[in-house]
XYZ file of C-alpha atoms in Angstrom:
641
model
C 44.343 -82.108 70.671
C 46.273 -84.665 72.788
C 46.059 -88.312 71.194
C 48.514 -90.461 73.124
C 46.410 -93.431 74.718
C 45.076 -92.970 78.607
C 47.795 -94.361 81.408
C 45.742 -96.960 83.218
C 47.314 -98.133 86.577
C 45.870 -100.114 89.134
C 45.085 -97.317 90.992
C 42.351 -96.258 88.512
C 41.134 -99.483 87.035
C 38.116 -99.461 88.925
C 37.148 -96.087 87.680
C 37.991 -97.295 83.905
C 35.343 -100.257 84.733
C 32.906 -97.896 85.675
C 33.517 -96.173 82.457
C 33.082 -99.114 80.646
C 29.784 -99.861 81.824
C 28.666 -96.579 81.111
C 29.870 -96.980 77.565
C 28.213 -100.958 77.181
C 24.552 -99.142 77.499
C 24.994 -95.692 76.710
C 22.985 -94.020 73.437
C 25.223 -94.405 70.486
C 24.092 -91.367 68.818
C 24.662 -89.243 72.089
C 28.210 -90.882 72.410
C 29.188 -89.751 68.975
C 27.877 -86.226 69.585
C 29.942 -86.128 72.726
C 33.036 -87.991 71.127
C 32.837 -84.629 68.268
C 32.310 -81.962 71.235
C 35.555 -83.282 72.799
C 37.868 -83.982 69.966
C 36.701 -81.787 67.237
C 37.175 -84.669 65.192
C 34.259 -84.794 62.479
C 35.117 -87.834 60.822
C 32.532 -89.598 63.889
C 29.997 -87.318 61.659
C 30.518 -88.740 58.626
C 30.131 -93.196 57.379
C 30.876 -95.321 58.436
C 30.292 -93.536 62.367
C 26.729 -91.687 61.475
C 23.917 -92.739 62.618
C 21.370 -93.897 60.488
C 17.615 -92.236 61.374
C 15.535 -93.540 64.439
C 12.466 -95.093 63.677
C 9.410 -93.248 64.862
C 10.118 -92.448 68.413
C 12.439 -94.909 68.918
C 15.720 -93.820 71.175
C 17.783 -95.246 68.523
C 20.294 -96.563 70.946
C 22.852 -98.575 68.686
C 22.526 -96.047 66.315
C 21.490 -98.824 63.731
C 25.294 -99.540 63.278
C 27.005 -102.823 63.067
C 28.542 -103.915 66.480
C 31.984 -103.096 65.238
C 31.724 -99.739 64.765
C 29.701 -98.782 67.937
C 32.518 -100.773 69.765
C 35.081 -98.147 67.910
C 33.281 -95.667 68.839
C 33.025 -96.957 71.985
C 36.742 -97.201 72.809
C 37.467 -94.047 71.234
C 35.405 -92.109 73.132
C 36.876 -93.961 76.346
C 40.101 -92.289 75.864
C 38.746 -89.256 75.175
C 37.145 -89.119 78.344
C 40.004 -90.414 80.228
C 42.133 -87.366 78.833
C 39.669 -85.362 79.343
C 39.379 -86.163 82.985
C 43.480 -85.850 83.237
C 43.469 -82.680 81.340
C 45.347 -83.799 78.336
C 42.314 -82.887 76.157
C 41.353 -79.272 75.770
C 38.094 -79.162 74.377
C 36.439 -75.831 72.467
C 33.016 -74.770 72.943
C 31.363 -75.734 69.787
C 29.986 -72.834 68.262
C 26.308 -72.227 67.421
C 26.760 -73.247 63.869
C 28.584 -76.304 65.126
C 26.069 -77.670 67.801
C 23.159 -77.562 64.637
C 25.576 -79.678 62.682
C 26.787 -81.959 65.291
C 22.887 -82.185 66.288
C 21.873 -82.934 62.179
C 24.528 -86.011 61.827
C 23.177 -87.674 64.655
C 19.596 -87.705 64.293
C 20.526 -88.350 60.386
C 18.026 -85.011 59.267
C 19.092 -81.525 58.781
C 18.332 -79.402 61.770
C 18.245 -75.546 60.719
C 21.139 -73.216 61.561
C 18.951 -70.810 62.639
C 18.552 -73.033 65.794
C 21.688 -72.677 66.641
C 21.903 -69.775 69.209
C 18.706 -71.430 71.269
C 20.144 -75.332 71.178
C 23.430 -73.594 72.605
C 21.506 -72.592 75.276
C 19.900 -75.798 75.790
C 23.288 -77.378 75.924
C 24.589 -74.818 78.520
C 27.099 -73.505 76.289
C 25.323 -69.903 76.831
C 23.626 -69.288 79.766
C 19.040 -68.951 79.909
C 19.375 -67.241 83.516
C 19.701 -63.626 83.288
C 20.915 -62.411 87.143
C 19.745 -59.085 87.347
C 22.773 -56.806 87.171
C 21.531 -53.531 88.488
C 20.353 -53.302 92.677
C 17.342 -51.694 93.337
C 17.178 -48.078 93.558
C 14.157 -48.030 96.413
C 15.233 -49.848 99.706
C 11.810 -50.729 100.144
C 11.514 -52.457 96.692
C 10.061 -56.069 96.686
C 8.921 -58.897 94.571
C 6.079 -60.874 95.091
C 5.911 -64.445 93.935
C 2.357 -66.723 93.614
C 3.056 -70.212 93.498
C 5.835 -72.629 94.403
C 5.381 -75.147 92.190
C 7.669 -75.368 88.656
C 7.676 -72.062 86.938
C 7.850 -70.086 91.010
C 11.081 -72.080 92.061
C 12.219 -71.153 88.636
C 11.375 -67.273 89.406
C 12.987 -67.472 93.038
C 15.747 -69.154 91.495
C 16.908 -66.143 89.868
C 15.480 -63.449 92.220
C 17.878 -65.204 95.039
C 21.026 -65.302 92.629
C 19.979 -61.657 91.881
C 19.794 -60.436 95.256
C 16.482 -59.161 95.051
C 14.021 -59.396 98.178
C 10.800 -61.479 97.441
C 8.230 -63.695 98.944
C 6.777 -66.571 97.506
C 2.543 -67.193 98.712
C 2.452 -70.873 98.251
C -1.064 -72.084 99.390
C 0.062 -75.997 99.719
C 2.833 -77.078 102.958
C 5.455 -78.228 100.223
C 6.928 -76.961 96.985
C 6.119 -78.530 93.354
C 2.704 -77.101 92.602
C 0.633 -79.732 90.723
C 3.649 -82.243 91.879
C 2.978 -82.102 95.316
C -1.229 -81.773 94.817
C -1.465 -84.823 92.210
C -0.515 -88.541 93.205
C -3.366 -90.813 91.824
C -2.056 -94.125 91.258
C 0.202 -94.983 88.242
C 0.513 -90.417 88.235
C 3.317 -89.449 86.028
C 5.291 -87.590 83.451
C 3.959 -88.001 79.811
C 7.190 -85.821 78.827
C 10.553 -87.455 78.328
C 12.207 -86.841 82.032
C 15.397 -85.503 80.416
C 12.929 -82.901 79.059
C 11.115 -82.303 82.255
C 13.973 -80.529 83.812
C 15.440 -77.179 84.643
C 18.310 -76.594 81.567
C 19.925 -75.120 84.520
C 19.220 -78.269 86.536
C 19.797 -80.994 84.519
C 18.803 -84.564 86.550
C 21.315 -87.157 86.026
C 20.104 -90.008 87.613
C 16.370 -90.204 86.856
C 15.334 -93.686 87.378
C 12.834 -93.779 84.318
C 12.525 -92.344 80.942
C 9.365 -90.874 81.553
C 9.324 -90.252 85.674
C 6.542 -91.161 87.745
C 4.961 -88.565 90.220
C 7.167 -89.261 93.599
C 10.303 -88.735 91.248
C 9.492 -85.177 89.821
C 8.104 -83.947 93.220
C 11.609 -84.648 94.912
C 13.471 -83.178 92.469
C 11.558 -79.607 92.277
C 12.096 -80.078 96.247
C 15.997 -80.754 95.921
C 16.397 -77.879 92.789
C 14.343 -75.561 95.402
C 16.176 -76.135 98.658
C 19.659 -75.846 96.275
C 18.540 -72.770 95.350
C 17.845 -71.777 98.998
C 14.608 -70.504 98.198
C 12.725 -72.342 100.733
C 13.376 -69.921 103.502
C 11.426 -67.431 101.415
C 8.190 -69.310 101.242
C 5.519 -68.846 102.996
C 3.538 -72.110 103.178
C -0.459 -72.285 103.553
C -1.349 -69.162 101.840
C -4.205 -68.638 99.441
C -3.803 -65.557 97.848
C -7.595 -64.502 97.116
C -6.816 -60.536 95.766
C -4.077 -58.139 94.329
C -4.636 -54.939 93.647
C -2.590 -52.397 92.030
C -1.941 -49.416 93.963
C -1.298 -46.561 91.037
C -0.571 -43.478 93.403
C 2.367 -45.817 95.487
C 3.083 -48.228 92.297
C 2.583 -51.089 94.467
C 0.638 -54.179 94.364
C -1.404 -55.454 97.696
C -1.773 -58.905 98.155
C -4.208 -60.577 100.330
C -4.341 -64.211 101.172
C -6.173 -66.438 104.044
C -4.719 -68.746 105.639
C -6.061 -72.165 106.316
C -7.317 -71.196 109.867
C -8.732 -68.538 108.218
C -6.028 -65.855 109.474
C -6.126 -62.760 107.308
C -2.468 -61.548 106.154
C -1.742 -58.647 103.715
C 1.633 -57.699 101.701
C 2.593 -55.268 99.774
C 4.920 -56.024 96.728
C 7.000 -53.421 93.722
C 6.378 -56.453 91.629
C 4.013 -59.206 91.665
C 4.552 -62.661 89.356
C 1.991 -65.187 89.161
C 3.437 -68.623 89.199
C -0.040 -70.487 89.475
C 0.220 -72.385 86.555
C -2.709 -73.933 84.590
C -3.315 -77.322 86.150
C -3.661 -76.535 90.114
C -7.791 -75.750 90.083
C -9.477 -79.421 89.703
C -12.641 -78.938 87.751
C -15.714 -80.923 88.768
C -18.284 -81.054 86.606
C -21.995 -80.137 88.035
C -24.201 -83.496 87.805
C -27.594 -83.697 89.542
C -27.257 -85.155 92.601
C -23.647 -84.902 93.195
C -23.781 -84.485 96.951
C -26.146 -87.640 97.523
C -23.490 -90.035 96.845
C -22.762 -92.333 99.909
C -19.218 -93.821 98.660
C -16.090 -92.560 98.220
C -15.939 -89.584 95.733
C -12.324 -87.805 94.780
C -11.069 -85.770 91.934
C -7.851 -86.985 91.080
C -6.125 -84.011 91.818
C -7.356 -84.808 95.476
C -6.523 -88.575 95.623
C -6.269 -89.731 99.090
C -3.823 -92.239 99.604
C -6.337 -94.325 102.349
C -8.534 -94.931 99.511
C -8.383 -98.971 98.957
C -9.741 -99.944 95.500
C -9.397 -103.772 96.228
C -12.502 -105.360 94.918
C -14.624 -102.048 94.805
C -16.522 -101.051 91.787
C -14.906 -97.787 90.758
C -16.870 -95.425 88.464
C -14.029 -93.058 86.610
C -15.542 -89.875 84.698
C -13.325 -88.918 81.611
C -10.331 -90.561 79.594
C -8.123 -87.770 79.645
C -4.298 -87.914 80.797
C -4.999 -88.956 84.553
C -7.668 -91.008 83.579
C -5.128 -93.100 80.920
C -2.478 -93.041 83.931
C -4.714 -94.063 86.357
C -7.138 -96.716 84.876
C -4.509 -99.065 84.011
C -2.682 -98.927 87.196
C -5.551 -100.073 89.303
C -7.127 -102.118 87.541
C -5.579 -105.714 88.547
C -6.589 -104.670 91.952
C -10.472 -103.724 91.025
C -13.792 -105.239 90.911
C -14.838 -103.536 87.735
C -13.927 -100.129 86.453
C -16.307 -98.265 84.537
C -14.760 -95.015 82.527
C -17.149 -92.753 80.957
C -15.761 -91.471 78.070
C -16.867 -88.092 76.711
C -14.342 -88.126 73.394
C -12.010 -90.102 72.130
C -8.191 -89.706 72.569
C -5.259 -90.527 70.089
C -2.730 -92.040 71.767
C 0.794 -92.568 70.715
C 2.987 -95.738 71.487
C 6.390 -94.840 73.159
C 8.717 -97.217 73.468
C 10.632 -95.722 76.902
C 7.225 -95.140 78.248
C 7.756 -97.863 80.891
C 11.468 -98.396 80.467
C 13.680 -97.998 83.309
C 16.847 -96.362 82.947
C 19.622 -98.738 83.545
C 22.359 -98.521 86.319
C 24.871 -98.363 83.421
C 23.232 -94.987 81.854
C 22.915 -93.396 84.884
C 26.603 -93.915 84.774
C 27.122 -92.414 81.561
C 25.272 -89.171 82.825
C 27.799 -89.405 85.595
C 31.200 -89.851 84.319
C 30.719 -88.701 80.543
C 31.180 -85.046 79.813
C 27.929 -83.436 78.261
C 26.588 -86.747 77.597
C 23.283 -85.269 79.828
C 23.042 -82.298 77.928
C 23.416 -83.965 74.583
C 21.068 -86.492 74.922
C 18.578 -83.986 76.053
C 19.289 -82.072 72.906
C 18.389 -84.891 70.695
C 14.884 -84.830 72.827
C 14.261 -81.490 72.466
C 14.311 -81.971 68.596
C 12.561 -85.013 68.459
C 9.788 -83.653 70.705
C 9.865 -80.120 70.130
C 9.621 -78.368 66.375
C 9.746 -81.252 64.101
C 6.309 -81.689 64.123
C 5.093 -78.163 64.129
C 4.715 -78.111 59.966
C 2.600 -81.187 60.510
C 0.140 -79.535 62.087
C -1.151 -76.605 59.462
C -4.025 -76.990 58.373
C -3.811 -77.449 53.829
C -6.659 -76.070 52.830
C -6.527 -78.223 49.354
C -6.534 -81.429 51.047
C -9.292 -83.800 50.339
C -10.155 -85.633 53.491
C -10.580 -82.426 55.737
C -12.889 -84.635 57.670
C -10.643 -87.034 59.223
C -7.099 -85.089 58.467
C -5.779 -82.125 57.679
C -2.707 -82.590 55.228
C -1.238 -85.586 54.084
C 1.616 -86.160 56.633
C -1.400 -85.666 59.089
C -2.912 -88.571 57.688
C 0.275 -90.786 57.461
C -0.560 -90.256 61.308
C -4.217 -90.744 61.319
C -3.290 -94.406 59.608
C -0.394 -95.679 61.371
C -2.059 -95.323 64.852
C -5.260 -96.720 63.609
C -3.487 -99.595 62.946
C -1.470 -99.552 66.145
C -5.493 -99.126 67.916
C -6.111 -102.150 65.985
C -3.060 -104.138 67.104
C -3.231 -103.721 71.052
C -7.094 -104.555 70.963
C -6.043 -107.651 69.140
C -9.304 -110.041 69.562
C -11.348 -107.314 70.834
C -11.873 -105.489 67.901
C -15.549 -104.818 68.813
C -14.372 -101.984 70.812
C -12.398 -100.587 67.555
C -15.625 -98.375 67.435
C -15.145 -96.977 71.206
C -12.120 -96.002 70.920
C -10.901 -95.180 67.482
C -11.527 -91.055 67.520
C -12.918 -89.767 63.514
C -11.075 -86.341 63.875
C -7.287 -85.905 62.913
C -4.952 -86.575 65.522
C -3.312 -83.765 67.142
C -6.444 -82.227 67.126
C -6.934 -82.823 70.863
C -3.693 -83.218 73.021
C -1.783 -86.990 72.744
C -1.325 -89.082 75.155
C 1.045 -91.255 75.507
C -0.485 -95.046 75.924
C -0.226 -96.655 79.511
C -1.327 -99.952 78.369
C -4.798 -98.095 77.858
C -6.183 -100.453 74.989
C -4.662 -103.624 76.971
C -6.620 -102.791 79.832
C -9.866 -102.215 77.738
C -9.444 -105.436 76.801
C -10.040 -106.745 80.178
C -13.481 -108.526 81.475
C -13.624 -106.188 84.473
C -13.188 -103.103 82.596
C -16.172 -101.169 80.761
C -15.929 -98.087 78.774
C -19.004 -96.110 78.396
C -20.003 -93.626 75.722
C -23.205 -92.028 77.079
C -22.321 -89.724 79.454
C -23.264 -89.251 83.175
C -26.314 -87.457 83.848
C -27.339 -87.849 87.574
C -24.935 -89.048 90.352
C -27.346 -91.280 93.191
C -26.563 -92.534 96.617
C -24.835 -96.258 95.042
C -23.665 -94.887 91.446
C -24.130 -92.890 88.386
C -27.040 -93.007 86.042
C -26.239 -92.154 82.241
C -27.514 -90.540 79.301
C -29.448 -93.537 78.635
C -30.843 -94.196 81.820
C -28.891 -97.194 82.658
C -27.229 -96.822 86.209
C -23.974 -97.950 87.279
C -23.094 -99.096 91.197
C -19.899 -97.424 92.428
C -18.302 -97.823 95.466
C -15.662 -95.334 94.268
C -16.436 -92.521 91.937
C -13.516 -90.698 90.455
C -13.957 -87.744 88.862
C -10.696 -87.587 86.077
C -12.069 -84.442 84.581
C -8.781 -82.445 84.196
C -8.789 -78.579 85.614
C -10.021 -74.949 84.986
C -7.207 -74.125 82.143
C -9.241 -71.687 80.361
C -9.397 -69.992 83.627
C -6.096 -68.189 84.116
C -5.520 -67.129 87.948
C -8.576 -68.104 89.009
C -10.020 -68.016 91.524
C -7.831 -65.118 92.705
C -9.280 -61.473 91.960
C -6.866 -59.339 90.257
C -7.450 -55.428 90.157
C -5.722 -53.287 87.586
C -5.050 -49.430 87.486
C -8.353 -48.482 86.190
C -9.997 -50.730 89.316
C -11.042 -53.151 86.470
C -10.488 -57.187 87.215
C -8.796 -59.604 84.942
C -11.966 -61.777 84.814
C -14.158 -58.568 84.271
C -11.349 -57.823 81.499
C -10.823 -61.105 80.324
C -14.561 -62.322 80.254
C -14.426 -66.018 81.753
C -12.328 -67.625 79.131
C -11.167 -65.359 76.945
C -7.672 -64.542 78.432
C -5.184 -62.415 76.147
C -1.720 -61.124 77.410
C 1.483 -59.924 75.533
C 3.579 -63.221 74.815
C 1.380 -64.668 77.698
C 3.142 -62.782 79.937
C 2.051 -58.886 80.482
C -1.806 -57.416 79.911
C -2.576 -53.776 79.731
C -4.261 -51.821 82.532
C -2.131 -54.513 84.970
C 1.660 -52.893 85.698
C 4.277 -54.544 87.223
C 2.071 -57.883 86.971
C 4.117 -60.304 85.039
C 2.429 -63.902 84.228
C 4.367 -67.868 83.523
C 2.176 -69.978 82.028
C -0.472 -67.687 80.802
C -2.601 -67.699 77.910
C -1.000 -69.019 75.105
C 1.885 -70.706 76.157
C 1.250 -74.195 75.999
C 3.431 -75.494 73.215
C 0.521 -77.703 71.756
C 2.934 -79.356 69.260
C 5.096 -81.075 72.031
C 8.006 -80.493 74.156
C 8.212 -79.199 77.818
C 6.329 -76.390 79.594
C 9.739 -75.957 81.160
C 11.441 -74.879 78.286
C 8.722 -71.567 77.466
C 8.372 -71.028 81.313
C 12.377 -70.468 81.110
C 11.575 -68.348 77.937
C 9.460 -66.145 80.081
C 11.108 -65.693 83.072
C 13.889 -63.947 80.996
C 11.758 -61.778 79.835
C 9.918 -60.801 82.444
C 13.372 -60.570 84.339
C 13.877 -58.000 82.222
C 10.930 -55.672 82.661
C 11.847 -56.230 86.760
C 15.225 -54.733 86.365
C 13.741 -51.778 84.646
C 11.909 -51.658 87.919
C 14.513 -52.494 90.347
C 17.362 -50.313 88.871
C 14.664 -46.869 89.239
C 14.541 -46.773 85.641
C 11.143 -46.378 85.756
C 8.801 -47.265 88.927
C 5.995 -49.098 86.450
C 5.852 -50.888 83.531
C 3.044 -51.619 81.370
C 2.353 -52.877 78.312
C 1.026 -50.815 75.492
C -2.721 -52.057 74.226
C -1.959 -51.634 70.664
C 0.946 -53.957 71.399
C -1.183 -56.652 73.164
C -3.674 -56.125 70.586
C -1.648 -56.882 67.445
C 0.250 -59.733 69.151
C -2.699 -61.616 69.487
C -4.374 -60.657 66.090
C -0.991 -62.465 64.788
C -2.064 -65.607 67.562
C -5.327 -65.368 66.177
C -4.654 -65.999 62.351
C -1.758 -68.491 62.788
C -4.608 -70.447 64.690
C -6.767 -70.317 61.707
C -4.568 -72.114 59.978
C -3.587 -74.813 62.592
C -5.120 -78.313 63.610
C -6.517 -76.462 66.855
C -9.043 -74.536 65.299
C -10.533 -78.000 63.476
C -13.872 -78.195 64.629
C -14.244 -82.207 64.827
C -14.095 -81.956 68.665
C -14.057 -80.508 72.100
C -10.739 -79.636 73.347
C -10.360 -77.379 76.270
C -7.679 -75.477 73.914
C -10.833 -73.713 73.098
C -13.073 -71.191 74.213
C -16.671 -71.138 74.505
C -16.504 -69.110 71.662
C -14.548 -71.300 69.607
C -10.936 -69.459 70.104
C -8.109 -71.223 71.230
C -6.823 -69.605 74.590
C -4.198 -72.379 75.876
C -2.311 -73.481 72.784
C 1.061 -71.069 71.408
C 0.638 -71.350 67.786
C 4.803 -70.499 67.541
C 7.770 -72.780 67.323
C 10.020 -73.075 69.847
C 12.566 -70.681 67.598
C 9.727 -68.164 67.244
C 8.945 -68.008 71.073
C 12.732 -67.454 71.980
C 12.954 -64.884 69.697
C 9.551 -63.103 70.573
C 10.938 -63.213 74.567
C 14.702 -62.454 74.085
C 14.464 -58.918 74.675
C 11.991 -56.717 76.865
C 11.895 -53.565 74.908
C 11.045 -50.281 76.487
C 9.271 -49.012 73.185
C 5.881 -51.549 73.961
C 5.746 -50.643 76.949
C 4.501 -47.232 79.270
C 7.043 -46.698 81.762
C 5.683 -44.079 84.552
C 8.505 -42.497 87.077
């Protein structure tokens, strides 16, 4: 390692300014990670240089060290980088081993080794992407890809690097699924942004810590068109059947178009990349068609609609409803939300933070500083809490919590509920939910309880019964004028590829398989009787315990890259996975549920069936998952020639 101190001329002052900025605001914890990946030097590990542990969810940006020492490590790390950038530094890929304990000093808690092979990957030591190696053996061989949004750019991503001919049916005119359908006012991420990325896109210059809805759209358009995917798409296509063709081993495919036009394709391979949010679901109220205002799901918003001084009815307090509620209502005559349950909601304090010009800088100039400070999210958001959330079946207060770190939870956002309603404590009782938190999904508060707060805002308990020509009427038979009635009641997730009919080799449809929320597949991705049909984001894949539905749609895509090469390279013309396999993976989903806060019964949460299973939620860590989907093995599956 070089240690002689950067040259600094005139000709390169200005770019040691912009360095400097970058350093003034960057995340000390981040810097001292990056300072150890380029020097090797683990005395920035150890006092007085470690960090001392955030607070809650607190970015812990100075590290909570003294000025001094951030300003050492500050100016240390600013001659790293300069040598870096002359090539006076060589710098070592930190081993597995190494990232874990790099990662452990600065979030001050010990992060097992055993994560070390998957945080490589996330820090793009090792590569996630696995180009298919072998060309395919049939000229004629093709894949078929359903869906544009997130996890189908990701799909044609590596199909194109691959070589492999495919065609994406993409029934919207632009790319990012649920990111080019939703854009409700004050529509956003509730993931970190640094987290809601590609790990082989990294964004370096979001403008927010958590990005609102124009943001992500534009960057699944720029990560599609610099994958050159987009001449592959073909726009305006509902796919409404597939059908597996067990004679020819091929999958047809027939979508309308929106003038009704008929098409058909045939496909070797055929991935659904529908996701679980792109079906709005409306719920079926007397009356519903008699309504003379303006009525819109907000999965549907249109962007004409003018809320100035109109009495808006909203139907649910889910995510949408929490993003949307606060951002309209300065501009509102009243807003009346009808609340079915209650929600916990956690404080966040980057929820509405921009990120400065100087830390966009620091993504810029600093080597790895991106990927580190994603790391640190992907901890923070990702496993840690995944012990909190099984169920102890000795603790005392079942009712309200479910082990005793659960209820450290329970009682510090009660008391945060408490402190944003500040004189308004009468609506403590409307809004404070009696089952444990985590229960239902989090959200991440919008300003929700300071906007409850507000004279022209009413929250409603009862729920809606009848819709009439000038309102709704609820439970009690109180009705409630509307010029605007906006139904925030979330999508058909318990309805995986629906509406689209899916026939099998036996002739047999998913939803005649499945039942009409009951949907199993092997590690969400493959179902018996269905060959060469591989699923992203299917049942069971939503890491309920936090994170990114990037990160297992990247899992899954590996793995199903791997059963398509078996395919592609003539190894065997179908794949499909064996029942008892299927079977016993989800007997395995079945009791870890048991055991987990998803299976408490102290509310509704569409993570659950009608029959009380949970169908969305993964019950694995992150670890587990990467494992399960690291290897497609030949052995589950029947392979046919």
């Amino acid at each position: 390692m070089t240690t002689t101190s950067p040259n600094v001329t005139a000709e390169n002052n200005s770019g040691c300014d912009l360095l400097d900025d970058a350093l003034r605001d960057a995340n000390i914890p981040t810097l001292i990670a990056v300072l150890v990946h380029l020097t090797g030097d683990d005395k920035w590990l150890r006092a007085p240089y470690a960090p001392k542990r955030a607070r809650g969810l607190d970015d812990n940006d100075d590290g909570g060290l003294p000025d001094e020492i951030q300003t050492e490590i500050r100016m240390a790390l600013r001659c790293a980088v300069t040598e870096y950038d002359a090539g006076l530094l060589t710098t070592t890929a930190p081993s597995a081993e190494r990232v874990t304990e790099i990662l452990s000093a600065v979030l001050h808690e010990q992060v097992p080794v055993e994560y070390g092979p998957l945080l490589s990957e996330e820090l793009g030591i090792t590569s996630r992407s696995v180009a298919l190696t072998a060309q395919p053996a049939e000229s004629g061989f093709s894949v078929g890809v359903i869906g544009a949004g997130m996890s189908g750019i990701a799909a044609a991503r590596e199909l194109q690097a691959s070589g492999i001919r495919y065609e994406i049916l993409e029934k919207n005119d632009g790319v990012g699924g649920t990111w080019f359908e939703n854009f409700y006012p004050g529509c956003g991420v509730d993931t970190p942004s640094s987290l809601y990325s590609y790990s082989f896109a990294p964004k370096s210059d979001w403008s927010r810590y958590f990005a609102k809805r124009n943001e992500v759209s534009e960057y699944f358009e720029d990560t599609a068109e610099t994958a050159q995917i987009l001449d592959n798409v073909v726009f305006g296509v509902e796919v409404t059947s597939a059908t597996w063709d067990d004679d020819n081993r091929i999958w047809t495919v027939i979508g309308r178009t929106r003038s009704g036009e008929r098409i058909e394709r045939t496909y070797s391979v055929l991935i659904s990349a529908v996701g679980q949010v792109n079906r709005p679901s409306i719920p079926e109220l007397d009356g519903i068609d008699t309504f003379q205002g303006v009525a819109v799901h907000t999965a549907a918003w249109d962007t004409s609609i003018d809320v100035t001084g109109k009495n808006v009815v909203v139907i649910g307090t889910g995510a949408s409803s929490m993003q949307l509620v606060p951002a309209i209502a300065d501009a509102v005559g009243s807003v009346t939300i009808f609340q079915r349950s209650k929600h916990w909601v956690l404080p966040h304090p980057n929820y509405q933070r921009p990120i400065t010009d100087e830390v966009k800088l620091a993504n810029d100039l600093i080597p790895y500083y991106t990927r580190w400070y994603r790391l640190r999210a992907f901890w923070n958001f990702g496993d840690r809490l995944h012990d909190s959330l099984q169920i102890d079946p000795d603790w005392p207060h079942s009712d309200r919590s479910i082990n005793k770190t659960n209820e450290s939870h329970r009682v510090f956002l009660t008391e945060y509920i408490k402190q944003q309603l500040g004189e308004r404590q009468d609506l403590l009782d409307v809004t404070l939910p009696t089952y444990p938190p985590y229960t239902k999904r989090p959200l991440i508060d919008n300003g929700w309880y300071a906007t409850l707060t507000r004279s022209n805002v009413h929250i409603v308990e009862s729920s809606v019964t009848r819709v009439t020509e000038t309102g709704v009427v609820d439970s009690d038979g109180n009705e409630h004028p509307a010029d605007i009635l906006v139904y925030a009641t979330g999508f058909k997730i318990q309805q995986f590829l629906y509406p689209m009919e899916v026939r099998g080799r036996s002739g047999r449809s998913l939803r005649e398989t499945w039942g009409p929320d009951d949907a199993r597949a092997y590690l969400g991705v493959t179902v018996p009787d269905f060959p060469n049909l591989f699923i992203l984001n299917g049942p069971n894949t939503f890491a309920g315990h936090g994170g990114s539905a990037i990160l297992a749609t990247e899992f899954q895509l590996r793995y199903a890259l791997q059963g398509i090469e078996r395919i592609a390279s003539g190894a065997a013309a179908s794949v499909e996975v064996r029942q008892e396999v299927c079977d016993d993976y989800n007997s395995k989903i079945d009791a870890m549920m048991d055991a987990m806060i998803w299976s408490h019964r102290g509310t509704e949460t569409y993570f659950r069936n009608s029959a009380g299973r949970v169908v969305v939620n993964s019950p694995w860590k992150y670890i587990d998952y990467w494992r399960w989907t690291l290897e497609y093995k030949s052995s589950e599956y029947i392979e046919k020639g």
